[in-house]
Coordinates of C-alpha atoms and ligand atoms in Angstrom, one line a residue:
M1 CA 27.3 9.0 4.7
K2 CA 27.0 5.8 6.7
V3 CA 23.4 4.8 7.2
A4 CA 21.6 2.0 9.0
V5 CA 18.0 1.1 7.9
I6 CA 16.1 -0.7 10.6
G7 CA 13.3 -2.8 9.1
T8 CA 13.6 -4.1 5.6
G9 CA 10.0 -4.4 4.5
Y10 CA 8.4 -2.4 1.6
V11 CA 9.7 0.9 2.9
G12 CA 12.9 -0.1 4.6
L13 CA 14.2 -2.2 1.6
T14 CA 13.3 0.5 -0.8
T15 CA 14.9 3.2 1.4
A16 CA 18.1 1.1 1.8
V17 CA 18.4 0.4 -1.9
S18 CA 17.7 4.0 -3.0
L19 CA 20.2 5.5 -0.4
A20 CA 22.9 3.1 -1.6
M21 CA 22.2 4.0 -5.2
N22 CA 22.6 7.6 -4.2
G23 CA 26.2 7.0 -2.9
H24 CA 25.7 6.2 0.8
Q25 CA 27.1 3.2 2.6
V26 CA 24.0 1.4 3.9
I27 CA 23.4 -1.5 6.2
G28 CA 19.9 -3.0 6.4
V29 CA 18.8 -4.5 9.8
D30 CA 15.9 -6.8 10.3
L31 CA 14.9 -9.2 13.1
D32 CA 13.5 -11.6 10.4
E33 CA 16.4 -14.0 9.7
A34 CA 14.8 -15.6 6.7
K35 CA 14.4 -12.1 5.1
I36 CA 18.0 -11.2 5.7
V37 CA 19.3 -14.5 4.3
K38 CA 17.3 -13.9 1.1
L39 CA 18.4 -10.2 0.9
R40 CA 22.1 -11.2 1.2
Q41 CA 21.6 -13.5 -1.7
G42 CA 20.1 -10.7 -3.8
I43 CA 16.6 -12.1 -3.6
S44 CA 13.9 -9.6 -2.8
P45 CA 11.4 -10.9 -0.3
I46 CA 8.7 -8.6 -1.8
Y47 CA 7.4 -8.2 -5.3
E48 CA 8.2 -4.7 -6.3
P49 CA 9.2 -3.7 -9.8
G50 CA 12.9 -2.9 -10.3
V51 CA 13.9 -3.6 -6.7
E52 CA 15.6 -6.9 -7.2
G53 CA 17.8 -5.7 -10.0
A54 CA 18.8 -2.6 -8.1
L55 CA 19.4 -4.6 -4.9
N56 CA 21.9 -6.9 -6.8
Q57 CA 23.6 -3.8 -8.2
V58 CA 24.2 -2.2 -4.8
L59 CA 25.1 -5.5 -3.1
N60 CA 27.7 -6.2 -5.8
S61 CA 29.2 -2.7 -5.5
G62 CA 29.4 -3.2 -1.7
A63 CA 27.3 -0.1 -1.0
L64 CA 24.6 -2.2 0.8
S65 CA 24.8 -5.1 3.2
F66 CA 22.4 -6.7 5.6
T67 CA 22.4 -8.0 9.2
T68 CA 20.1 -9.2 11.9
K69 CA 22.4 -7.6 14.5
L70 CA 22.1 -3.9 15.1
A71 CA 25.6 -4.0 16.8
E72 CA 27.0 -4.5 13.3
A73 CA 25.6 -1.1 12.3
Q74 CA 27.2 0.9 15.1
D75 CA 29.4 2.8 12.7
A76 CA 26.4 4.4 11.1
D77 CA 25.8 8.2 11.5
V78 CA 22.1 8.0 10.7
F79 CA 19.5 5.3 11.8
F80 CA 16.3 5.1 9.7
V81 CA 13.5 3.5 11.6
C82 CA 11.3 1.8 9.0
V83 CA 9.5 -0.8 11.1
G84 CA 5.8 -1.6 10.8
T85 CA 3.2 0.5 12.7
P86 CA 0.1 -1.8 12.3
E87 CA -3.4 -1.1 13.6
A88 CA -3.8 -2.0 17.3
A89 CA -7.0 -3.6 18.6
D90 CA -8.4 -0.1 19.4
G91 CA -7.5 1.4 16.0
T92 CA -4.5 3.4 17.2
A93 CA -1.1 2.8 15.7
D94 CA 0.8 0.1 17.4
L95 CA 4.2 1.6 18.2
R96 CA 5.8 -1.4 19.9
Y97 CA 8.2 -2.0 17.0
V98 CA 9.2 1.6 16.8
Y99 CA 10.0 1.8 20.5
S100 CA 11.8 -1.5 20.5
A101 CA 14.0 -0.3 17.6
V102 CA 14.6 3.0 19.5
A103 CA 15.5 1.1 22.6
A104 CA 18.1 -0.9 20.7
I105 CA 19.7 2.3 19.3
E106 CA 19.7 3.8 22.8
G107 CA 21.5 0.7 24.1
M108 CA 24.1 1.0 21.4
Q109 CA 24.6 4.7 22.0
Q110 CA 25.1 4.1 25.8
A111 CA 27.7 1.4 25.0
A112 CA 29.6 3.5 22.4
P113 CA 28.5 7.2 22.4
K114 CA 28.9 9.3 19.3
R115 CA 27.0 11.8 17.2
R116 CA 24.1 9.8 15.7
I117 CA 20.7 10.7 14.3
V118 CA 17.5 8.6 14.6
V119 CA 15.2 9.3 11.6
I120 CA 11.7 8.0 12.0
K121 CA 10.4 7.0 8.6
S122 CA 7.6 4.8 9.8
T123 CA 4.2 6.4 9.9
V124 CA 3.6 7.4 13.5
P125 CA 1.1 9.5 15.3
V126 CA 1.8 13.2 15.9
G127 CA 3.9 13.6 19.0
T128 CA 5.8 10.3 18.6
G129 CA 9.0 11.9 17.4
D130 CA 8.9 14.3 20.4
Q131 CA 8.3 11.4 22.8
V132 CA 11.2 9.5 21.3
A133 CA 13.4 12.6 21.7
E134 CA 12.3 12.8 25.4
L135 CA 13.1 9.1 25.9
L136 CA 16.5 9.7 24.5
S137 CA 17.2 12.9 26.4
G138 CA 19.8 11.0 28.5
C139 CA 21.9 10.6 25.3
P140 CA 22.7 14.2 24.3
E141 CA 24.6 13.1 21.1
L142 CA 21.6 11.3 19.8
T143 CA 19.0 13.5 18.1
V144 CA 15.7 12.6 16.4
A145 CA 14.1 13.6 13.1
S146 CA 10.9 12.7 11.4
N147 CA 11.1 11.9 7.7
P148 CA 7.8 10.4 6.6
E149 CA 7.7 8.2 3.5
F150 CA 5.2 8.8 0.6
L151 CA 6.2 6.0 -1.8
R152 CA 3.5 3.9 -3.5
E153 CA 3.7 0.2 -3.6
G154 CA 4.0 -1.0 -7.2
S155 CA 6.4 2.0 -8.0
A156 CA 8.2 2.1 -4.7
L157 CA 11.8 2.4 -6.0
A158 CA 10.9 4.9 -8.7
D159 CA 9.1 7.0 -6.1
A160 CA 12.0 6.8 -3.6
L161 CA 14.5 7.9 -6.2
A162 CA 12.3 10.7 -7.5
P163 CA 9.9 11.6 -4.6
S164 CA 7.2 14.3 -4.9
R165 CA 8.6 16.0 -1.8
I166 CA 11.0 15.4 1.0
V167 CA 9.5 16.3 4.4
I168 CA 12.0 16.7 7.3
G169 CA 10.9 17.4 10.8
A170 CA 13.6 18.1 13.4
G171 CA 14.1 19.7 16.8
D172 CA 17.3 21.6 15.7
P173 CA 18.8 22.9 12.4
G174 CA 21.9 20.7 12.7
T175 CA 19.8 17.5 12.6
S176 CA 17.7 18.6 9.7
E177 CA 20.8 19.7 7.7
V178 CA 22.3 16.2 8.1
V179 CA 19.0 14.6 6.8
E180 CA 18.9 17.1 3.9
E181 CA 22.5 16.2 3.1
L182 CA 21.4 12.5 2.8
Y183 CA 19.1 13.5 0.0
K184 CA 21.6 15.8 -1.8
A185 CA 21.3 13.8 -5.0
V186 CA 17.5 13.9 -5.0
D187 CA 15.8 16.7 -6.9
A188 CA 12.5 17.3 -5.0
P189 CA 10.9 20.1 -3.1
R190 CA 11.8 20.1 0.6
V191 CA 9.6 20.9 3.6
V192 CA 11.7 21.4 6.7
T193 CA 9.6 21.8 9.7
T194 CA 8.9 20.5 13.2
R195 CA 8.6 16.8 13.9
A196 CA 4.9 17.1 14.7
N197 CA 4.1 19.0 11.5
A198 CA 6.0 16.3 9.5
E199 CA 4.0 13.6 11.2
L200 CA 0.7 15.2 10.5
I201 CA 1.6 15.9 6.9
K202 CA 1.9 12.2 6.4
Y203 CA -1.5 11.3 8.0
A204 CA -3.2 14.2 6.3
S205 CA -1.9 13.2 2.9
N206 CA -3.1 9.6 3.2
A207 CA -6.5 10.7 4.7
F208 CA -7.0 13.2 1.9
L209 CA -6.2 10.6 -0.8
A210 CA -8.6 8.1 0.8
T211 CA -11.2 10.9 0.9
R212 CA -10.9 11.4 -2.8
I213 CA -11.4 7.7 -3.5
S214 CA -14.4 7.4 -1.2
F215 CA -15.9 10.5 -2.6
M216 CA -15.8 9.0 -6.1
N217 CA -17.0 5.6 -4.9
E218 CA -20.0 7.1 -3.2
L219 CA -20.7 9.3 -6.2
S220 CA -20.4 6.2 -8.4
R221 CA -23.5 4.8 -6.7
L222 CA -25.5 7.8 -7.7
S223 CA -24.0 7.8 -11.1
A224 CA -25.1 4.2 -11.6
A225 CA -28.7 5.1 -10.5
L226 CA -28.7 8.1 -12.9
G227 CA -27.3 6.2 -15.8
T228 CA -24.3 8.5 -16.1
D229 CA -20.7 7.4 -16.5
I230 CA -18.4 8.0 -13.6
V231 CA -15.3 7.6 -15.8
T232 CA -16.3 10.5 -18.0
I233 CA -17.3 12.5 -14.9
A234 CA -13.9 11.9 -13.3
N235 CA -12.2 13.0 -16.6
G236 CA -14.2 16.1 -16.7
M237 CA -13.6 16.9 -13.0
G238 CA -9.8 16.1 -13.2
L239 CA -9.2 18.7 -16.0
D240 CA -9.9 21.4 -13.4
S241 CA -6.5 22.4 -12.2
R242 CA -7.9 22.9 -8.7
I243 CA -9.0 19.2 -8.6
G244 CA -6.4 17.4 -10.8
P245 CA -6.9 13.9 -12.3
E246 CA -5.3 11.7 -9.6
F247 CA -7.2 9.4 -7.3
L248 CA -10.6 10.0 -8.9
R249 CA -11.1 6.4 -10.1
A250 CA -14.2 4.8 -8.7
G251 CA -13.8 1.1 -7.9
V252 CA -14.3 -1.5 -5.2
G253 CA -12.6 0.5 -2.5
Y254 CA -9.1 1.2 -1.3
G255 CA -7.0 -1.3 0.6
G256 CA -3.3 -1.8 1.3
S257 CA -1.2 -1.4 4.4
C258 CA -1.6 2.4 4.7
F259 CA -5.0 4.0 4.0
P260 CA -7.1 1.7 6.2
K261 CA -4.8 1.8 9.2
D262 CA -3.7 5.5 8.8
T263 CA -7.3 6.8 8.6
I264 CA -8.4 5.0 11.7
A265 CA -5.2 6.0 13.5
L266 CA -5.9 9.7 12.6
L267 CA -9.5 9.4 13.8
Q268 CA -8.2 7.9 17.1
L269 CA -5.7 10.7 17.5
A270 CA -8.4 13.3 16.9
A271 CA -10.7 11.6 19.4
Q272 CA -7.9 11.6 22.0
N273 CA -7.7 15.3 21.5
G274 CA -11.5 15.8 21.7
I275 CA -11.9 16.5 17.9
S276 CA -14.4 14.7 15.7
L277 CA -13.3 14.2 12.0
G278 CA -16.8 13.5 10.6
I279 CA -15.7 13.5 6.9
L280 CA -13.0 10.9 7.6
E281 CA -15.5 8.7 9.5
Q282 CA -17.7 8.7 6.4
V283 CA -14.7 8.0 4.2
R284 CA -14.2 4.8 6.1
T285 CA -17.9 3.9 6.0
V286 CA -18.1 4.3 2.3
N287 CA -15.0 2.2 1.9
A288 CA -16.3 -0.6 4.1
T289 CA -19.6 -0.7 2.2
Q290 CA -18.3 -0.4 -1.4
P291 CA -17.5 -4.1 -1.9
V292 CA -21.0 -4.9 -0.6
W293 CA -22.6 -2.4 -3.0
F294 CA -20.5 -3.8 -5.8
L295 CA -21.5 -7.4 -5.2
E296 CA -25.2 -6.3 -5.2
Q297 CA -24.7 -5.7 -9.0
L298 CA -24.4 -9.4 -9.4
Q299 CA -28.0 -10.0 -8.1
P300 CA -29.9 -9.6 -11.4
F301 CA -27.6 -12.1 -13.1
V302 CA -27.0 -14.6 -10.3
P303 CA -29.9 -14.2 -7.9
D304 CA -28.7 -17.2 -5.9
C305 CA -24.9 -17.8 -5.7
R306 CA -25.2 -21.2 -4.1
G307 CA -23.1 -23.7 -6.1
K308 CA -22.6 -21.1 -8.9
R309 CA -19.1 -20.7 -10.2
I310 CA -17.8 -17.1 -9.8
A311 CA -14.4 -16.0 -11.1
V312 CA -12.5 -13.3 -9.2
L313 CA -9.6 -11.7 -11.1
G314 CA -6.9 -9.9 -9.2
L315 CA -6.3 -10.3 -5.4
A316 CA -3.5 -8.0 -4.5
F317 CA -4.7 -4.6 -3.2
K318 CA -3.4 -3.0 -6.4
P319 CA -1.5 -4.2 -9.5
D320 CA 2.3 -4.7 -9.4
T321 CA 2.5 -5.6 -5.7
D322 CA 2.2 -8.9 -3.8
D323 CA 0.7 -7.0 -0.8
I324 CA -2.8 -8.2 0.2
R325 CA -3.1 -6.3 3.5
E326 CA -6.7 -5.0 3.7
A327 CA -7.2 -5.8 0.0
P328 CA -10.8 -5.4 -1.2
S329 CA -10.5 -8.9 -2.7
L330 CA -10.6 -10.3 0.8
A331 CA -14.0 -8.8 1.6
I332 CA -15.3 -10.0 -1.9
L333 CA -14.1 -13.6 -1.3
Q334 CA -15.6 -13.6 2.2
A335 CA -19.0 -12.4 0.9
L336 CA -19.0 -14.9 -2.0
E337 CA -18.1 -17.8 0.3
E338 CA -20.9 -16.8 2.7
K339 CA -23.3 -16.8 -0.3
G340 CA -22.2 -20.3 -1.1
A341 CA -20.5 -19.6 -4.4
A342 CA -17.8 -21.8 -5.9
V343 CA -15.1 -19.3 -6.2
Y344 CA -12.2 -19.5 -8.7
A345 CA -9.6 -16.9 -8.3
Y346 CA -6.6 -15.7 -10.2
D347 CA -3.7 -13.3 -9.4
P348 CA -0.3 -13.4 -11.1
I349 CA 1.6 -12.8 -7.8
A350 CA -0.6 -12.7 -4.7
A351 CA -2.5 -16.0 -4.9
D352 CA -0.3 -17.9 -2.4
A353 CA -0.8 -15.2 0.3
V354 CA -4.6 -15.3 -0.1
R355 CA -4.7 -19.1 -0.2
Q356 CA -3.6 -19.1 3.5
K357 CA -6.7 -17.0 4.4
F358 CA -9.2 -18.7 2.0
P359 CA -8.1 -22.3 1.5
N360 CA -11.5 -23.3 0.0
V361 CA -11.2 -21.0 -3.0
S362 CA -9.8 -22.7 -6.2
Y363 CA -6.8 -20.8 -7.4
T364 CA -6.0 -21.0 -11.1
K365 CA -2.8 -20.4 -13.1
T366 CA -4.4 -18.0 -15.6
A367 CA -7.4 -15.6 -15.8
E368 CA -8.9 -17.6 -18.6
E369 CA -8.9 -20.8 -16.5
A370 CA -10.7 -19.0 -13.6
V371 CA -13.3 -17.6 -16.0
Q372 CA -14.0 -21.0 -17.7
G373 CA -17.5 -22.3 -16.8
A374 CA -18.2 -19.2 -14.6
H375 CA -21.6 -17.6 -14.2
A376 CA -19.9 -14.3 -13.7
A377 CA -16.4 -12.9 -13.7
L378 CA -15.4 -10.1 -11.4
L379 CA -12.4 -7.8 -11.9
I380 CA -11.0 -6.7 -8.6
T381 CA -7.4 -5.8 -9.3
E382 CA -6.5 -4.4 -12.7
W383 CA -3.3 -6.4 -13.4
K384 CA -2.5 -6.4 -17.1
Q385 CA -3.0 -10.2 -17.0
C386 CA -6.6 -9.7 -15.8
V387 CA -7.4 -6.9 -18.2
E388 CA -6.1 -7.9 -21.6
L389 CA -8.1 -11.0 -22.3
P390 CA -9.2 -13.0 -25.3
W391 CA -12.9 -11.9 -25.1
E392 CA -14.4 -14.1 -27.8
Q393 CA -12.8 -17.2 -26.3
L394 CA -14.0 -16.2 -22.8
Y395 CA -17.5 -15.7 -24.1
E396 CA -17.6 -19.2 -25.4
S397 CA -16.1 -20.7 -22.2
M398 CA -18.4 -19.1 -19.7
A399 CA -21.6 -20.7 -18.3
Q400 CA -23.2 -17.2 -18.5
P401 CA -21.4 -14.2 -20.1
V402 CA -21.5 -11.7 -17.2
L403 CA -18.7 -9.3 -16.4
L404 CA -18.6 -7.1 -13.3
D405 CA -15.8 -4.7 -13.7
G406 CA -14.7 -3.4 -10.3
R407 CA -12.0 -1.2 -11.7
N408 CA -13.6 0.2 -14.9
A409 CA -10.6 -1.3 -16.6
W410 CA -12.2 -3.7 -19.1
P411 CA -12.9 -2.4 -22.6
A412 CA -16.7 -1.9 -22.2
Q413 CA -17.6 -1.4 -25.8
I414 CA -15.6 -4.4 -27.0
V415 CA -17.0 -6.8 -24.5
K416 CA -20.5 -5.6 -25.1
Q417 CA -20.0 -6.1 -28.8
A418 CA -18.7 -9.6 -28.0
G419 CA -22.1 -10.3 -26.4
F420 CA -21.3 -10.0 -22.7
H421 CA -23.5 -8.4 -20.0
Y422 CA -21.1 -5.8 -18.8
V423 CA -21.5 -3.8 -15.5
G424 CA -18.8 -1.3 -14.5
V425 CA -18.7 0.8 -11.3
G426 CA -20.8 4.0 -11.6
K427 CA -22.1 3.3 -15.1
S428 CA -25.6 2.7 -16.3
Ligands
LIG501 N1 4.1 0.0 2.6 C1 3.9 1.2 2.1 O1 3.4 1.5 1.0 C2 4.2 2.4 3.0 C3 4.3 3.7 2.4 C4 4.6 4.8 3.3 C5 4.8 4.6 4.6 N2 4.7 3.3 5.2 C6 4.9 3.1 6.6 O2 6.3 2.6 6.7 C7 6.3 1.7 7.8 C8 6.8 0.3 7.4 O3 5.9 -0.2 6.5 P1 6.2 -1.5 5.6 O4 5.0 -1.7 4.7 O5 7.6 -1.4 5.0 O6 6.2 -2.6 6.7 P2 6.6 -4.1 6.6 O7 5.7 -4.9 7.5 O8 6.7 -4.5 5.2 O9 8.1 -4.2 7.2 C9 8.5 -3.9 8.5 C10 9.8 -4.7 8.8 O10 10.3 -4.3 10.1 C11 10.9 -5.4 10.7 N3 11.1 -5.1 12.1 C12 10.1 -5.0 13.1 N4 10.7 -4.6 14.2 C13 12.0 -4.6 14.0 C14 13.2 -4.3 14.9 N5 13.0 -3.9 16.1 N6 14.4 -4.3 14.3 C15 14.5 -4.6 13.0 N7 13.5 -4.9 12.2 C16 12.3 -4.9 12.7 C17 10.0 -6.5 10.3 O11 10.6 -7.8 10.5 C18 9.6 -6.2 8.9 O12 10.6 -6.8 8.0 C19 4.9 1.7 8.4 O13 4.8 2.6 9.5 C20 4.0 2.1 7.3 O14 2.8 2.8 7.7 C21 4.4 2.2 4.4

């Protein structure tokens, strides 16, 4: 099938590459010229494992091309809308990019009418697909589907090629059948439903995952007070098939481009409908306070941070991505700067992006360099490069051997044996 993908960010690029790998003829469209220039050269503008290799493969085979001009995509039968839906000032989802993409498709349809389908993959509030369909009601050959995306950054391509499920919301069977046909090569359960149901499945999934994380983070505070071990507790809980092991890891809080904005957007949507989602309110409160609680663990070892060297290891919101949107590291850096600490930070990929926001932090080329001379080292993102470290050498190099493990990823027994003061999340 001929497919256009509008927006070539984390979701759009992955969607375009995976559809091309599955035998479709794909054109990626983005307003950002610099991005398109890179993509045409086979350079991925994002750090995402496997994407660049696959991109070059489908570029070379001719299955994927890129443009800044939507008109060049007019042969396409299906138009995926994968543009950003960031948080607006009032917490609702800002839909301006979605509507501008839809308007561009409408213009093309009016100029050269033919059977086309608009598939909204961006995460949008319930009712958006129906509103778009209403807007396009003057173009009877143009129909609208919702097909939310569930990929995880860090394994985006693998997730797109083997998704947990494919959710398709459409107003008529003909439209959903075409979207199903697009995924013919993909072995995954299908949920074919209304656009509104599809839209709420996406928000509910993210809100539920965020809830699991905040539940464990809040529990970790009790666990620390009781002297129990939240990792063992999570293992014991996760073995219950009704609970399952995923998303039970306590840490410094969730971040990224989705959970923070999608939870607030869902709360706003509920409020607009006169419904209060109290659990979700608390999920956000726990997440906002978790970095603060974590930093309090530093107090016994570094009562006054002024002038003290503190190492922060890991800045991306999770390993294997360069994405720093809403990363917990940003709250940690902010708080340490306010306390007057001399912050040395390391991240294998995301340091340049963070440097723009925190120019006074010293960025190092290795984790070892950040930790050297530090009064404490904090693990914020569990990159391999921040977890597998030469502990004896680090012990010698630090001003004070204090480790605060914000991801419970350092080998607690080994570092304690090496002489460190070790504090994890939710452990005695
Ligand atoms: N990033 C994720 O992990 C993830 C996962 C699932 C769903 N989503 C959702 O997918 C959507 C996209 O997220 P993302 O992280 O890929 O965003 P992104 O910011 O990485 O990419 C958006 C892209 O859209 C382009 N764009 C904006 N308006 C355009 C237009 N009119 N025409 C062409 N290009 C346009 C931008 O230049 C940018 O390259 C969001 O709604 C997000 O919530 C994201």
